[in-house]
Coordinates of C-alpha atoms in Angstrom, one line a residue:
X1 CA 160.2 -105.9 32.0
X2 CA 163.5 -106.4 33.3
X3 CA 162.5 -109.8 35.4
X4 CA 164.6 -112.5 34.3
X5 CA 162.9 -115.5 32.6
X6 CA 163.0 -117.6 35.8
X7 CA 161.5 -115.7 37.7
X8 CA 158.5 -115.9 35.9
X9 CA 158.4 -118.8 35.9
X10 CA 159.6 -120.1 31.9
X11 CA 161.5 -123.9 33.1
X12 CA 164.8 -122.8 31.7
X13 CA 165.5 -126.4 31.4
X14 CA 163.1 -126.3 27.4
X15 CA 163.3 -124.8 24.3
X16 CA 160.4 -124.5 21.8
X17 CA 162.3 -125.1 18.3
X18 CA 160.6 -123.7 16.2
X19 CA 157.5 -124.4 13.6
X20 CA 158.7 -127.5 11.3
X21 CA 157.1 -127.9 8.2
X22 CA 154.4 -130.2 8.4
X23 CA 150.8 -130.3 11.4
X24 CA 151.9 -131.2 14.7
X25 CA 152.9 -131.1 17.9
X26 CA 155.5 -128.0 18.8
X27 CA 158.8 -129.2 20.1
X28 CA 161.2 -128.7 22.4
X29 CA 164.5 -129.7 23.8
X30 CA 164.3 -130.7 26.5
X31 CA 167.1 -131.0 29.3
X32 CA 167.5 -133.5 32.1
X33 CA 170.0 -135.2 34.0
X34 CA 173.0 -133.5 32.1
X35 CA 171.3 -135.0 28.4
X36 CA 169.1 -133.2 25.6
X37 CA 165.7 -134.5 24.0
X38 CA 164.3 -133.4 21.8
X39 CA 160.5 -133.9 21.9
X40 CA 158.4 -136.1 18.8
X41 CA 155.0 -135.8 20.1
X42 CA 152.9 -135.6 22.6
X43 CA 151.5 -138.5 24.8
X44 CA 149.3 -137.1 27.2
X45 CA 149.4 -133.6 28.9
X46 CA 146.7 -134.5 31.2
X47 CA 145.8 -131.2 33.2
X48 CA 148.8 -129.1 31.9
X49 CA 146.5 -127.3 29.8
X50 CA 145.5 -125.0 32.3
X51 CA 148.1 -122.1 33.4
X52 CA 148.0 -121.9 36.4
X53 CA 148.3 -125.0 39.0
X54 CA 150.0 -128.5 38.6
X55 CA 150.0 -131.3 35.1
X56 CA 151.8 -133.6 33.8
X57 CA 153.7 -133.8 30.3
X58 CA 154.3 -137.1 29.2
X59 CA 156.5 -137.0 25.7
X60 CA 157.3 -139.8 23.0
X61 CA 161.2 -138.2 22.9
X62 CA 165.0 -138.6 21.3
X63 CA 168.3 -138.6 23.1
X64 CA 170.1 -135.4 20.7
X65 CA 174.3 -136.9 20.5
X66 CA 175.4 -133.9 19.5
X67 CA 173.2 -133.0 16.6
X68 CA 171.6 -136.0 15.3
X69 CA 168.7 -137.9 17.3
X70 CA 169.4 -141.3 18.8
X71 CA 166.5 -143.3 16.4
X72 CA 165.0 -145.1 19.9
X73 CA 162.5 -143.8 21.4
X74 CA 162.0 -142.9 24.6
X75 CA 159.7 -141.7 26.8
X76 CA 160.1 -139.1 28.8
X77 CA 157.3 -137.2 31.8
X78 CA 157.5 -134.2 33.0
X79 CA 155.7 -133.8 36.7
X80 CA 154.7 -130.7 39.3
X81 CA 156.2 -132.5 42.6
X82 CA 156.1 -131.3 46.0
X83 CA 159.1 -130.9 47.3
X84 CA 159.2 -132.5 50.1
X85 CA 158.0 -135.6 47.8
X86 CA 160.0 -139.2 46.2
X87 CA 160.1 -139.2 42.9
X88 CA 158.9 -140.9 41.0
X89 CA 162.5 -142.2 40.4
X90 CA 163.9 -143.1 43.3
X91 CA 160.6 -145.0 44.2
X92 CA 161.0 -147.5 41.0
X93 CA 164.6 -147.8 42.0
X94 CA 163.0 -149.2 45.4
X95 CA 161.3 -151.5 44.0
X96 CA 162.8 -153.2 41.5
X97 CA 165.2 -153.3 44.3
X98 CA 162.9 -154.8 46.6
X99 CA 162.2 -157.5 43.3
X100 CA 165.6 -158.8 43.3
X101 CA 164.8 -161.1 46.2
X102 CA 161.4 -162.1 44.7
X103 CA 163.5 -165.4 43.2
X104 CA 164.9 -166.8 40.4
X105 CA 162.8 -165.1 37.3
X106 CA 161.3 -163.1 39.4
X107 CA 162.3 -160.1 38.6
X108 CA 162.6 -159.9 35.1
X109 CA 159.0 -160.8 34.8
X110 CA 158.6 -158.0 36.1
X111 CA 160.6 -155.5 33.9
X112 CA 157.3 -156.5 31.6
X113 CA 155.2 -155.0 34.1
X114 CA 157.2 -151.5 34.8
X115 CA 159.1 -148.9 32.9
X116 CA 163.1 -149.0 33.5
X117 CA 164.4 -145.5 34.6
X118 CA 167.2 -144.1 33.0
X119 CA 167.4 -140.5 34.1
X120 CA 165.1 -137.8 36.3
X121 CA 165.6 -135.5 37.5
X122 CA 164.3 -132.1 39.3
X123 CA 164.3 -128.8 36.9
X124 CA 167.0 -126.1 38.0
X125 CA 168.0 -122.6 37.5
X126 CA 171.0 -121.6 37.5
X127 CA 172.6 -124.6 38.6
X128 CA 169.7 -124.5 42.0
X129 CA 167.2 -126.5 42.1
X130 CA 163.3 -125.4 42.0
X131 CA 161.8 -124.7 44.3

């Protein structure tokens, strides 16, 4: 009854918005690497519907610029990553750097098949990485 929400497993980097007038996906404000994104719709929630265990959710989002939304569609992936594992953003960055060594024109071919990571981060509760 007196425990902090973060001690109960609540992710304080996500805020649920009041239900909209229309029927559709629940919307959230999600903070990642100091930027706030507003969810538009859920793309995938593989394994995330279970109350325990690990899962991944993928949303279509818009970056918030103050109270305004940037209309550019983006994708935000929220997944459980074990503490000792490399982060997907780091792995893609390394692959992208290696693609530069493939020769002229090859990096642009690479861009057609791999997403460009704008930002990635671990969940932080009161400024400390959540374990």
